[in-house]
PDB file of C-alpha atoms in Angstrom:
ATOM      1  CA  MET Q   1     -19.513   1.082  -0.171  1.00  0.00           C
ATOM      2  CA  ASP Q   2     -21.745   1.160   2.901  1.00  0.00           C
ATOM      3  CA  ILE Q   3     -21.707   2.820   6.294  1.00  0.00           C
ATOM      4  CA  VAL Q   4     -19.819  -0.087   7.851  1.00  0.00           C
ATOM      5  CA  SER Q   5     -17.060   0.135   5.222  1.00  0.00           C
ATOM      6  CA  ILE Q   6     -16.829   3.895   5.679  1.00  0.00           C
ATOM      7  CA  LEU Q   7     -16.557   3.496   9.445  1.00  0.00           C
ATOM      8  CA  ALA Q   8     -13.869   0.850   8.962  1.00  0.00           C
ATOM      9  CA  ALA Q   9     -11.985   3.124   6.566  1.00  0.00           C
ATOM     10  CA  PHE Q  10     -11.979   5.908   9.139  1.00  0.00           C
ATOM     11  CA  GLY Q  11     -10.539   3.452  11.647  1.00  0.00           C
ATOM     12  CA  GLY Q  12      -8.010   2.185   9.109  1.00  0.00           C
ATOM     13  CA  GLY Q  13      -6.855   5.733   8.393  1.00  0.00           C
ATOM     14  CA  VAL Q  14      -6.552   6.524  12.106  1.00  0.00           C
ATOM     15  CA  PHE Q  15      -4.675   3.291  12.812  1.00  0.00           C
ATOM     16  CA  GLY Q  16      -2.399   3.791   9.798  1.00  0.00           C
ATOM     17  CA  SER Q  17      -1.570   7.251  11.137  1.00  0.00           C
ATOM     18  CA  LEU Q  18      -1.053   6.007  14.658  1.00  0.00           C
ATOM     19  CA  ILE Q  19       1.524   3.369  13.708  1.00  0.00           C
ATOM     20  CA  GLY Q  20       3.005   5.204  10.707  1.00  0.00           C
ATOM     21  CA  GLY Q  21       2.227   4.767   7.026  1.00  0.00           C
ATOM     22  CA  THR Q  22       5.168   2.496   6.286  1.00  0.00           C
ATOM     23  CA  THR Q  23       4.404   0.243   9.265  1.00  0.00           C
ATOM     24  CA  ALA Q  24       0.823  -0.054   8.021  1.00  0.00           C
ATOM     25  CA  PHE Q  25       2.121  -0.958   4.566  1.00  0.00           C
ATOM     26  CA  ILE Q  26       4.316  -3.692   6.024  1.00  0.00           C
ATOM     27  CA  PHE Q  27       1.143  -5.127   7.551  1.00  0.00           C
ATOM     28  CA  THR Q  28      -0.358  -4.963   4.054  1.00  0.00           C
ATOM     29  CA  GLY Q  29       2.433  -7.260   2.924  1.00  0.00           C
ATOM     30  CA  LEU Q  30       2.099  -9.648   5.853  1.00  0.00           C
ATOM     31  CA  MET Q  31      -1.657  -9.942   5.505  1.00  0.00           C
ATOM     32  CA  GLY Q  32      -1.286 -10.177   1.731  1.00  0.00           C
ATOM     33  CA  LEU Q  33       1.041 -13.159   2.111  1.00  0.00           C
ATOM     34  CA  ALA Q  34      -1.410 -14.784   4.500  1.00  0.00           C
ATOM     35  CA  GLY Q  35      -4.254 -14.072   2.102  1.00  0.00           C
ATOM     36  CA  ILE Q  36      -2.438 -15.610  -0.847  1.00  0.00           C
ATOM     37  CA  VAL Q  37      -1.688 -18.748   1.162  1.00  0.00           C
ATOM     38  CA  VAL Q  38      -5.354 -19.032   2.175  1.00  0.00           C
ATOM     39  CA  SER Q  39      -6.491 -18.397  -1.400  1.00  0.00           C
ATOM     40  CA  LEU Q  40      -4.153 -21.021  -2.861  1.00  0.00           C
ATOM     41  CA  SER Q  41      -5.417 -23.441  -0.227  1.00  0.00           C
ATOM     42  CA  GLY Q  42      -8.984 -22.952  -1.420  1.00  0.00           C
ATOM     43  CA  GLY Q  43     -10.074 -20.676   1.408  1.00  0.00           C
ATOM     44  CA  GLY Q  44     -11.203 -17.752  -0.720  1.00  0.00           C
ATOM     45  CA  ASP Q  45      -9.989 -14.157  -1.086  1.00  0.00           C
ATOM     46  CA  ALA Q  46     -11.612 -12.541   1.968  1.00  0.00           C
ATOM     47  CA  ILE Q  47      -8.294 -11.819   3.724  1.00  0.00           C
ATOM     48  CA  LEU Q  48      -6.783 -10.361   0.549  1.00  0.00           C
ATOM     49  CA  ASN Q  49      -9.762  -8.218  -0.421  1.00  0.00           C
ATOM     50  CA  ASN Q  50     -11.111  -7.168   2.975  1.00  0.00           C
ATOM     51  CA  ILE Q  51      -8.026  -6.977   5.197  1.00  0.00           C
ATOM     52  CA  ALA Q  52      -4.800  -6.656   3.198  1.00  0.00           C
ATOM     53  CA  PHE Q  53      -6.306  -4.458   0.457  1.00  0.00           C
ATOM     54  CA  GLY Q  54      -9.487  -3.375   2.225  1.00  0.00           C
ATOM     55  CA  PRO Q  55     -10.317  -0.787   4.883  1.00  0.00           C
ATOM     56  CA  PHE Q  56      -7.900  -2.258   7.444  1.00  0.00           C
ATOM     57  CA  PHE Q  57      -4.497  -2.223   5.720  1.00  0.00           C
ATOM     58  CA  GLY Q  58      -5.280  -1.212   2.140  1.00  0.00           C
ATOM     59  CA  PRO Q  59      -2.593   1.305   1.094  1.00  0.00           C
ATOM     60  CA  HIS Q  60      -5.286   3.691  -0.177  1.00  0.00           C
ATOM     61  CA  VAL Q  61      -6.684   3.780   3.369  1.00  0.00           C
ATOM     62  CA  ALA Q  62      -4.012   3.087   6.008  1.00  0.00           C
ATOM     63  CA  PHE Q  63      -0.894   4.282   4.180  1.00  0.00           C
ATOM     64  CA  ALA Q  64      -2.679   7.287   2.669  1.00  0.00           C
ATOM     65  CA  GLY Q  65      -3.992   8.182   6.127  1.00  0.00           C
ATOM     66  CA  GLY Q  66      -0.463   7.994   7.506  1.00  0.00           C
ATOM     67  CA  VAL Q  67       0.831  10.222   4.708  1.00  0.00           C
ATOM     68  CA  ALA Q  68      -1.820  12.871   5.391  1.00  0.00           C
ATOM     69  CA  ALA Q  69      -1.205  12.776   9.138  1.00  0.00           C
ATOM     70  CA  ALA Q  70       2.537  13.153   8.623  1.00  0.00           C
ATOM     71  CA  ALA Q  71       1.946  16.083   6.261  1.00  0.00           C
ATOM     72  CA  LEU Q  72      -0.124  17.930   8.865  1.00  0.00           C
ATOM     73  CA  SER Q  73       2.349  17.050  11.601  1.00  0.00           C
ATOM     74  CA  GLY Q  74       5.168  18.454   9.489  1.00  0.00           C
ATOM     75  CA  ARG Q  75       3.250  21.663   8.839  1.00  0.00           C
ATOM     76  CA  ILE Q  76       2.600  22.127  12.569  1.00  0.00           C
ATOM     77  CA  LYS Q  77       6.251  21.371  13.332  1.00  0.00           C
ATOM     78  CA  LYS Q  78       7.428  23.912  10.777  1.00  0.00           C
ATOM     79  CA  ASN Q  79       5.069  26.585  12.124  1.00  0.00           C
ATOM     80  CA  LEU Q  80       6.257  26.014  15.699  1.00  0.00           C
ATOM     81  CA  GLU Q  81       9.915  26.167  14.656  1.00  0.00           C
ATOM     82  CA  SER Q  82       9.324  29.407  12.753  1.00  0.00           C
ATOM     83  CA  LYS Q  83       8.225  31.117  15.971  1.00  0.00           C
ATOM     84  CA  GLY Q  84      11.658  30.477  17.423  1.00  0.00           C
ATOM     85  CA  THR Q  85      10.761  30.616  21.096  1.00  0.00           C
ATOM     86  CA  GLY Q  86      12.113  28.010  23.483  1.00  0.00           C
ATOM     87  CA  GLU Q  87       8.626  26.779  24.317  1.00  0.00           C
ATOM     88  CA  CYS Q  88       7.643  26.401  20.651  1.00  0.00           C
ATOM     89  CA  LEU Q  89      10.913  24.702  19.746  1.00  0.00           C
ATOM     90  CA  ALA Q  90      10.457  22.249  22.603  1.00  0.00           C
ATOM     91  CA  LYS Q  91       6.876  21.520  21.560  1.00  0.00           C
ATOM     92  CA  SER Q  92       7.913  21.006  17.931  1.00  0.00           C
ATOM     93  CA  GLU Q  93       9.973  17.987  19.003  1.00  0.00           C
ATOM     94  CA  GLN Q  94       6.808  15.956  19.551  1.00  0.00           C
ATOM     95  CA  TYR Q  95       5.858  16.284  15.863  1.00  0.00           C
ATOM     96  CA  VAL Q  96       7.274  14.328  12.926  1.00  0.00           C
ATOM     97  CA  GLY Q  97       8.391  15.761   9.598  1.00  0.00           C
ATOM     98  CA  GLY Q  98       5.947  15.978   6.730  1.00  0.00           C
ATOM     99  CA  CYS Q  99       7.732  13.305   4.676  1.00  0.00           C
ATOM    100  CA  ASP Q 100       8.247  10.928   7.597  1.00  0.00           C
ATOM    101  CA  THR Q 101       6.115   7.830   7.038  1.00  0.00           C
ATOM    102  CA  LEU Q 102       8.298   5.684   9.312  1.00  0.00           C
ATOM    103  CA  THR Q 103       7.743   7.326  12.702  1.00  0.00           C
ATOM    104  CA  PRO Q 104       4.400   6.479  14.353  1.00  0.00           C
ATOM    105  CA  ILE Q 105       2.156   9.539  14.627  1.00  0.00           C
ATOM    106  CA  PHE Q 106       1.316   8.274  18.125  1.00  0.00           C
ATOM    107  CA  LYS Q 107       4.312  10.382  19.121  1.00  0.00           C
ATOM    108  CA  THR Q 108       2.444  13.647  18.491  1.00  0.00           C
ATOM    109  CA  LYS Q 109      -0.486  13.038  20.891  1.00  0.00           C
ATOM    110  CA  ASP Q 110      -2.356  15.523  18.671  1.00  0.00           C
ATOM    111  CA  PRO Q 111      -6.001  14.573  17.976  1.00  0.00           C
ATOM    112  CA  LEU Q 112      -6.223  16.745  14.850  1.00  0.00           C
ATOM    113  CA  VAL Q 113      -3.371  14.856  13.207  1.00  0.00           C
ATOM    114  CA  ILE Q 114      -4.896  11.399  13.562  1.00  0.00           C
ATOM    115  CA  LEU Q 115      -8.357  12.790  12.783  1.00  0.00           C
ATOM    116  CA  LEU Q 116      -7.028  13.924   9.408  1.00  0.00           C
ATOM    117  CA  GLY Q 117      -5.627  10.425   8.916  1.00  0.00           C
ATOM    118  CA  GLY Q 118      -9.101   9.001   9.459  1.00  0.00           C
ATOM    119  CA  ILE Q 119     -10.662  11.469   7.027  1.00  0.00           C
ATOM    120  CA  PHE Q 120      -8.111  10.530   4.380  1.00  0.00           C
ATOM    121  CA  GLY Q 121      -8.860   6.877   5.057  1.00  0.00           C
ATOM    122  CA  ILE Q 122     -12.477   7.539   4.093  1.00  0.00           C
ATOM    123  CA  LEU Q 123     -11.370   9.553   1.066  1.00  0.00           C
ATOM    124  CA  GLY Q 124      -9.099   6.715  -0.008  1.00  0.00           C
ATOM    125  CA  LEU Q 125     -11.896   4.161   0.159  1.00  0.00           C
ATOM    126  CA  THR Q 126     -14.272   6.494  -1.713  1.00  0.00           C
ATOM    127  CA  ILE Q 127     -11.849   7.510  -4.454  1.00  0.00           C
ATOM    128  CA  ASN Q 128     -10.738   3.936  -5.063  1.00  0.00           C
ATOM    129  CA  TYR Q 129     -14.408   2.902  -5.340  1.00  0.00           C
ATOM    130  CA  LEU Q 130     -14.931   5.684  -7.885  1.00  0.00           C
ATOM    131  CA  TYR Q 131     -11.912   4.652  -9.959  1.00  0.00           C
ATOM    132  CA  ALA Q 132     -12.557   0.895  -9.787  1.00  0.00           C
ATOM    133  CA  GLU Q 133     -16.320   0.346  -9.573  1.00  0.00           C
ATOM    134  CA  ILE Q 134     -17.828   3.402 -11.262  1.00  0.00           C
ATOM    135  CA  LEU Q 135     -15.257   4.554 -13.837  1.00  0.00           C
ATOM    136  CA  HIS Q 136     -13.738   1.067 -14.338  1.00  0.00           C
ATOM    137  CA  LEU Q 137     -10.339   2.572 -15.063  1.00  0.00           C
ATOM    138  CA  PRO Q 138      -7.813   0.134 -16.594  1.00  0.00           C
ATOM    139  CA  ILE Q 139      -5.213   1.001 -13.983  1.00  0.00           C
ATOM    140  CA  ASP Q 140      -4.067  -0.100 -10.554  1.00  0.00           C
ATOM    141  CA  THR Q 141      -6.757   1.920  -8.796  1.00  0.00           C
ATOM    142  CA  ILE Q 142      -5.206   1.555  -5.347  1.00  0.00           C
ATOM    143  CA  GLY Q 143      -1.899   2.976  -6.562  1.00  0.00           C
ATOM    144  CA  PHE Q 144      -3.731   5.743  -8.425  1.00  0.00           C
ATOM    145  CA  THR Q 145      -5.700   6.590  -5.276  1.00  0.00           C
ATOM    146  CA  VAL Q 146      -2.535   6.795  -3.160  1.00  0.00           C
ATOM    147  CA  LEU Q 147      -1.027   9.085  -5.809  1.00  0.00           C
ATOM    148  CA  THR Q 148      -4.153  11.260  -5.929  1.00  0.00           C
ATOM    149  CA  LEU Q 149      -4.204  11.759  -2.171  1.00  0.00           C
ATOM    150  CA  GLY Q 150      -0.456  12.395  -2.060  1.00  0.00           C
ATOM    151  CA  ILE Q 151      -0.868  15.228  -4.563  1.00  0.00           C
ATOM    152  CA  VAL Q 152      -3.820  16.601  -2.588  1.00  0.00           C
ATOM    153  CA  CYS Q 153      -1.656  16.647   0.555  1.00  0.00           C
ATOM    154  CA  ARG Q 154       1.178  18.390  -1.252  1.00  0.00           C
ATOM    155  CA  LEU Q 155      -1.050  21.111  -2.683  1.00  0.00           C
ATOM    156  CA  LEU Q 156      -3.235  21.687   0.388  1.00  0.00           C
ATOM    157  CA  ILE Q 157      -0.800  21.159   3.265  1.00  0.00           C
ATOM    158  CA  GLY Q 158       2.714  21.389   1.829  1.00  0.00           C
ATOM    159  CA  THR Q 159       4.606  24.597   1.159  1.00  0.00           C
ATOM    160  CA  THR Q 160       7.188  23.463  -1.397  1.00  0.00           C
ATOM    161  CA  GLY Q 161       4.973  23.063  -4.463  1.00  0.00           C
ATOM    162  CA  LEU Q 162       4.383  19.991  -6.589  1.00  0.00           C
ATOM    163  CA  PHE Q 163       8.033  19.641  -7.623  1.00  0.00           C
ATOM    164  CA  GLY Q 164       9.692  20.668  -4.375  1.00  0.00           C
ATOM    165  CA  LYS Q 165      12.179  23.484  -3.883  1.00  0.00           C
ATOM    166  CA  LYS Q 166      15.413  22.283  -5.464  1.00  0.00           C
ATOM    167  CA  PRO Q 167      18.615  24.221  -4.756  1.00  0.00           C
ATOM    168  CA  GLU Q 168      19.846  25.925  -7.928  1.00  0.00           C
ATOM    169  CA  ASN Q 169      23.235  24.166  -7.923  1.00  0.00           C
ATOM    170  CA  VAL Q 170      21.767  20.643  -7.700  1.00  0.00           C
ATOM    171  CA  ASN Q 171      21.190  18.346 -10.691  1.00  0.00           C
ATOM    172  CA  ARG Q 172      18.174  16.186  -9.892  1.00  0.00           C
ATOM    173  CA  TYR Q 173      19.047  13.561 -12.460  1.00  0.00           C
ATOM    174  CA  ALA Q 174      22.767  13.025 -11.886  1.00  0.00           C
ATOM    175  CA  PHE Q 175      23.626   9.297 -11.943  1.00  0.00           C
ATOM    176  CA  GLU Q 176      27.096   7.836 -11.488  1.00  0.00           C
ATOM    177  CA  PRO Q 177      27.741   5.170 -14.180  1.00  0.00           C
ATOM    178  CA  GLN Q 178      28.661   2.502 -11.615  1.00  0.00           C
ATOM    179  CA  GLN Q 179      25.533   3.222  -9.599  1.00  0.00           C
ATOM    180  CA  LEU Q 180      23.362   3.024 -12.719  1.00  0.00           C
ATOM    181  CA  ILE Q 181      24.850  -0.296 -13.846  1.00  0.00           C
ATOM    182  CA  PHE Q 182      24.512  -1.712 -10.329  1.00  0.00           C
ATOM    183  CA  SER Q 183      20.860  -0.642 -10.201  1.00  0.00           C
ATOM    184  CA  LEU Q 184      20.023  -2.053 -13.620  1.00  0.00           C
ATOM    185  CA  ILE Q 185      21.544  -5.415 -12.702  1.00  0.00           C
ATOM    186  CA  TRP Q 186      19.727  -5.774  -9.378  1.00  0.00           C
ATOM    187  CA  SER Q 187      16.400  -4.529 -10.746  1.00  0.00           C
ATOM    188  CA  PHE Q 188      16.556  -7.009 -13.638  1.00  0.00           C
ATOM    189  CA  GLY Q 189      17.586  -9.886 -11.377  1.00  0.00           C
ATOM    190  CA  PHE Q 190      14.877  -9.109  -8.852  1.00  0.00           C
ATOM    191  CA  SER Q 191      12.271  -8.700 -11.586  1.00  0.00           C
ATOM    192  CA  ALA Q 192      13.274 -12.012 -13.165  1.00  0.00           C
ATOM    193  CA  VAL Q 193      12.677 -14.027 -10.003  1.00  0.00           C
ATOM    194  CA  VAL Q 194       9.422 -12.144  -9.286  1.00  0.00           C
ATOM    195  CA  ALA Q 195       8.251 -12.810 -12.850  1.00  0.00           C
ATOM    196  CA  TYR Q 196       9.011 -16.502 -12.367  1.00  0.00           C
ATOM    197  CA  ALA Q 197       6.949 -16.604  -9.169  1.00  0.00           C
ATOM    198  CA  CYS Q 198       4.040 -14.705 -10.739  1.00  0.00           C
ATOM    199  CA  TYR Q 199       4.055 -16.932 -13.828  1.00  0.00           C
ATOM    200  CA  THR Q 200       4.308 -20.136 -11.813  1.00  0.00           C
ATOM    201  CA  LEU Q 201       1.497 -19.258  -9.391  1.00  0.00           C
ATOM    202  CA  ASN Q 202      -0.530 -17.148 -11.856  1.00  0.00           C
ATOM    203  CA  ILE Q 203      -0.721 -14.431  -9.197  1.00  0.00           C
ATOM    204  CA  ASN Q 204       0.375 -10.918 -10.160  1.00  0.00           C
ATOM    205  CA  ASN Q 205       0.899  -9.514  -6.645  1.00  0.00           C
ATOM    206  CA  ILE Q 206       3.003 -12.215  -4.951  1.00  0.00           C
ATOM    207  CA  GLY Q 207       6.162 -10.152  -5.448  1.00  0.00           C
ATOM    208  CA  PHE Q 208       4.397  -7.000  -4.323  1.00  0.00           C
ATOM    209  CA  VAL Q 209       3.428  -8.386  -0.921  1.00  0.00           C
ATOM    210  CA  ILE Q 210       6.929  -9.806  -0.407  1.00  0.00           C
ATOM    211  CA  SER Q 211       8.397  -6.396  -1.230  1.00  0.00           C
ATOM    212  CA  ALA Q 212       6.005  -4.770   1.236  1.00  0.00           C
ATOM    213  CA  CYS Q 213       7.120  -7.161   3.992  1.00  0.00           C
ATOM    214  CA  SER Q 214      10.776  -6.458   3.241  1.00  0.00           C
ATOM    215  CA  LEU Q 215      10.404  -2.802   4.246  1.00  0.00           C
ATOM    216  CA  ILE Q 216      10.583  -3.912   7.864  1.00  0.00           C
ATOM    217  CA  PHE Q 217      14.367  -3.860   7.454  1.00  0.00           C
ATOM    218  CA  LEU Q 218      14.247  -0.068   7.145  1.00  0.00           C
ATOM    219  CA  TYR Q 219      13.453   0.029  10.866  1.00  0.00           C
ATOM    220  CA  PHE Q 220      16.793  -1.642  11.574  1.00  0.00           C
ATOM    221  CA  GLY Q 221      18.590   1.298   9.985  1.00  0.00           C
ATOM    222  CA  LEU Q 222      19.750  -0.708   6.968  1.00  0.00           C
ATOM    223  CA  ASP Q 223      20.356   0.819   3.551  1.00  0.00           C
ATOM    224  CA  PHE Q 224      17.612  -1.256   1.939  1.00  0.00           C
ATOM    225  CA  PRO Q 225      15.885  -0.882  -1.460  1.00  0.00           C
ATOM    226  CA  VAL Q 226      12.225  -0.054  -1.946  1.00  0.00           C
ATOM    227  CA  THR Q 227      11.013  -2.544  -4.540  1.00  0.00           C
ATOM    228  CA  HIS Q 228       7.234  -2.878  -4.504  1.00  0.00           C
ATOM    229  CA  HIS Q 229       6.740  -0.735  -7.622  1.00  0.00           C
ATOM    230  CA  ILE Q 230       9.150  -3.014  -9.474  1.00  0.00           C
ATOM    231  CA  SER Q 231       7.516  -6.238  -8.276  1.00  0.00           C
ATOM    232  CA  MET Q 232       3.957  -5.043  -8.943  1.00  0.00           C
ATOM    233  CA  ILE Q 233       4.681  -3.890 -12.487  1.00  0.00           C
ATOM    234  CA  THR Q 234       6.622  -7.088 -13.108  1.00  0.00           C
ATOM    235  CA  GLY Q 235       3.555  -9.024 -11.977  1.00  0.00           C
ATOM    236  CA  TYR Q 236       1.165  -7.068 -14.168  1.00  0.00           C
ATOM    237  CA  ALA Q 237       3.372  -7.476 -17.239  1.00  0.00           C
ATOM    238  CA  THR Q 238       4.087 -11.167 -16.634  1.00  0.00           C
ATOM    239  CA  ILE Q 239       0.411 -12.107 -16.308  1.00  0.00           C
ATOM    240  CA  ALA Q 240      -0.801  -9.734 -19.038  1.00  0.00           C
ATOM    241  CA  PHE Q 241       1.688 -10.941 -21.637  1.00  0.00           C
ATOM    242  CA  GLY Q 242       2.259 -14.472 -20.338  1.00  0.00           C
ATOM    243  CA  ASN Q 243       5.979 -13.940 -20.669  1.00  0.00           C
ATOM    244  CA  VAL Q 244       8.629 -14.000 -17.929  1.00  0.00           C
ATOM    245  CA  PHE Q 245      11.201 -12.069 -19.963  1.00  0.00           C
ATOM    246  CA  LEU Q 246       8.754  -9.227 -20.700  1.00  0.00           C
ATOM    247  CA  GLY Q 247       7.833  -9.199 -17.022  1.00  0.00           C
ATOM    248  CA  ALA Q 248      11.489  -8.774 -16.056  1.00  0.00           C
ATOM    249  CA  LEU Q 249      11.955  -6.078 -18.706  1.00  0.00           C
ATOM    250  CA  PHE Q 250       9.031  -4.085 -17.372  1.00  0.00           C
ATOM    251  CA  GLY Q 251      10.491  -4.424 -13.893  1.00  0.00           C
ATOM    252  CA  VAL Q 252      13.617  -2.597 -15.082  1.00  0.00           C
ATOM    253  CA  ILE Q 253      11.430   0.026 -16.752  1.00  0.00           C
ATOM    254  CA  ALA Q 254       9.622   0.451 -13.425  1.00  0.00           C
ATOM    255  CA  PHE Q 255      12.936   1.083 -11.695  1.00  0.00           C
ATOM    256  CA  LEU Q 256      13.902   3.773 -14.230  1.00  0.00           C
ATOM    257  CA  VAL Q 257      10.490   5.456 -14.171  1.00  0.00           C
ATOM    258  CA  GLY Q 258      10.527   5.323 -10.385  1.00  0.00           C
ATOM    259  CA  GLU Q 259      13.899   7.046 -10.216  1.00  0.00           C
ATOM    260  CA  PHE Q 260      12.649   9.824 -12.493  1.00  0.00           C
ATOM    261  CA  ILE Q 261       9.505  10.288 -10.396  1.00  0.00           C
ATOM    262  CA  LEU Q 262      11.463  10.185  -7.120  1.00  0.00           C
ATOM    263  CA  ARG Q 263      13.839  12.897  -8.279  1.00  0.00           C
ATOM    264  CA  THR Q 264      11.118  15.038  -9.862  1.00  0.00           C
ATOM    265  CA  PHE Q 265       8.303  14.936  -7.297  1.00  0.00           C
ATOM    266  CA  SER Q 266       9.633  13.454  -4.052  1.00  0.00           C
ATOM    267  CA  SER Q 267      12.901  15.340  -3.545  1.00  0.00           C
ATOM    268  CA  TYR Q 268      13.317  18.681  -1.750  1.00  0.00           C
ATOM    269  CA  ALA Q 269       9.663  18.609  -0.648  1.00  0.00           C
ATOM    270  CA  ASP Q 270       7.888  18.776   2.699  1.00  0.00           C
ATOM    271  CA  THR Q 271       5.143  16.177   2.130  1.00  0.00           C
ATOM    272  CA  HIS Q 272       5.217  12.652   0.748  1.00  0.00           C
ATOM    273  CA  ILE Q 273       4.176  11.876  -2.825  1.00  0.00           C
ATOM    274  CA  ASP Q 274       4.663   8.128  -3.027  1.00  0.00           C
ATOM    275  CA  MET Q 275       7.066   7.214  -5.804  1.00  0.00           C
ATOM    276  CA  PRO Q 276       6.052   3.523  -5.945  1.00  0.00           C
ATOM    277  CA  ALA Q 277       2.335   4.377  -6.164  1.00  0.00           C
ATOM    278  CA  PHE Q 278       3.052   6.956  -8.887  1.00  0.00           C
ATOM    279  CA  THR Q 279       5.111   4.417 -10.842  1.00  0.00           C
ATOM    280  CA  ILE Q 280       2.526   1.664 -10.442  1.00  0.00           C
ATOM    281  CA  ALA Q 281      -0.262   3.991 -11.583  1.00  0.00           C
ATOM    282  CA  VAL Q 282       1.582   5.132 -14.720  1.00  0.00           C
ATOM    283  CA  LEU Q 283       2.894   1.757 -15.844  1.00  0.00           C
ATOM    284  CA  SER Q 284      -0.193  -0.260 -14.893  1.00  0.00           C
ATOM    285  CA  PHE Q 285      -2.196   2.014 -17.170  1.00  0.00           C
ATOM    286  CA  LEU Q 286       0.344   1.441 -19.931  1.00  0.00           C
ATOM    287  CA  ILE Q 287       0.093  -2.344 -19.493  1.00  0.00           C
ATOM    288  CA  LEU Q 288      -3.609  -2.749 -18.685  1.00  0.00           C
ATOM    289  CA  GLY Q 289      -5.090   0.180 -20.594  1.00  0.00           C
ATOM    290  CA  ILE Q 290      -2.915   0.474 -23.691  1.00  0.00           C
ATOM    291  CA  LEU Q 291      -0.828  -2.611 -24.418  1.00  0.00           C
ATOM    292  CA  SER Q 292      -3.176  -5.374 -23.235  1.00  0.00           C
TER     293      SER Q 292
END
């Protein structure tokens, strides 16, 4: 933590806001893949630590900045729409919804929105430093930081409360049997191949960065799964226990925990609390802080 890192984190938060949190996270995956290749080739971990997971594209900086910017944009949009005048309704079109991490905030042309993204970039760097270097928490500190800032956004900027405003006639946890079986099969299969890769390379985040890259397909309008919580927990479990089967099993657990978190905290809300980060934080603590 120095003034240069803080300045970079502000820039990372602004840039993450500008291009959208999910786009920034895809860059995390791309740079993470490049960093792993360089590391395996004997070139060191500078790209991984300083670019992919540092102030440039670290999720606690760039993605968290994008989440905060979207939350403020959504609040402004909602306020403009509530006024109901033609001018306000027209102006509201330039803003994105509070849960929208796909659309670049560049669309808003609002300096306050990207400024907040930069501030949250600095907060992300600072909080992660606190968790990792001062408190030495046995947890995925980046995921925990993203979760922390997501909750802060919900409570300070959102209007739907921590659990969202669910319609009374809706069951959050309804699951069709066929859908559940389908999901259990694909999550186990995906976790198994990720566990194999992690075990073979002795790298716990190889699946995570691949999952991050795969989110690019969301921009093509495809119905595509979000898997980085599954791959990261699979990696932690595989390396911690030295067992591919346990890694795959924890991947399925990550899917189930993620579904519970998604339906409890991320549905019927007006800001984004990141389900994968929440899942990674909870289960990484279980693996690294309790079971290991």
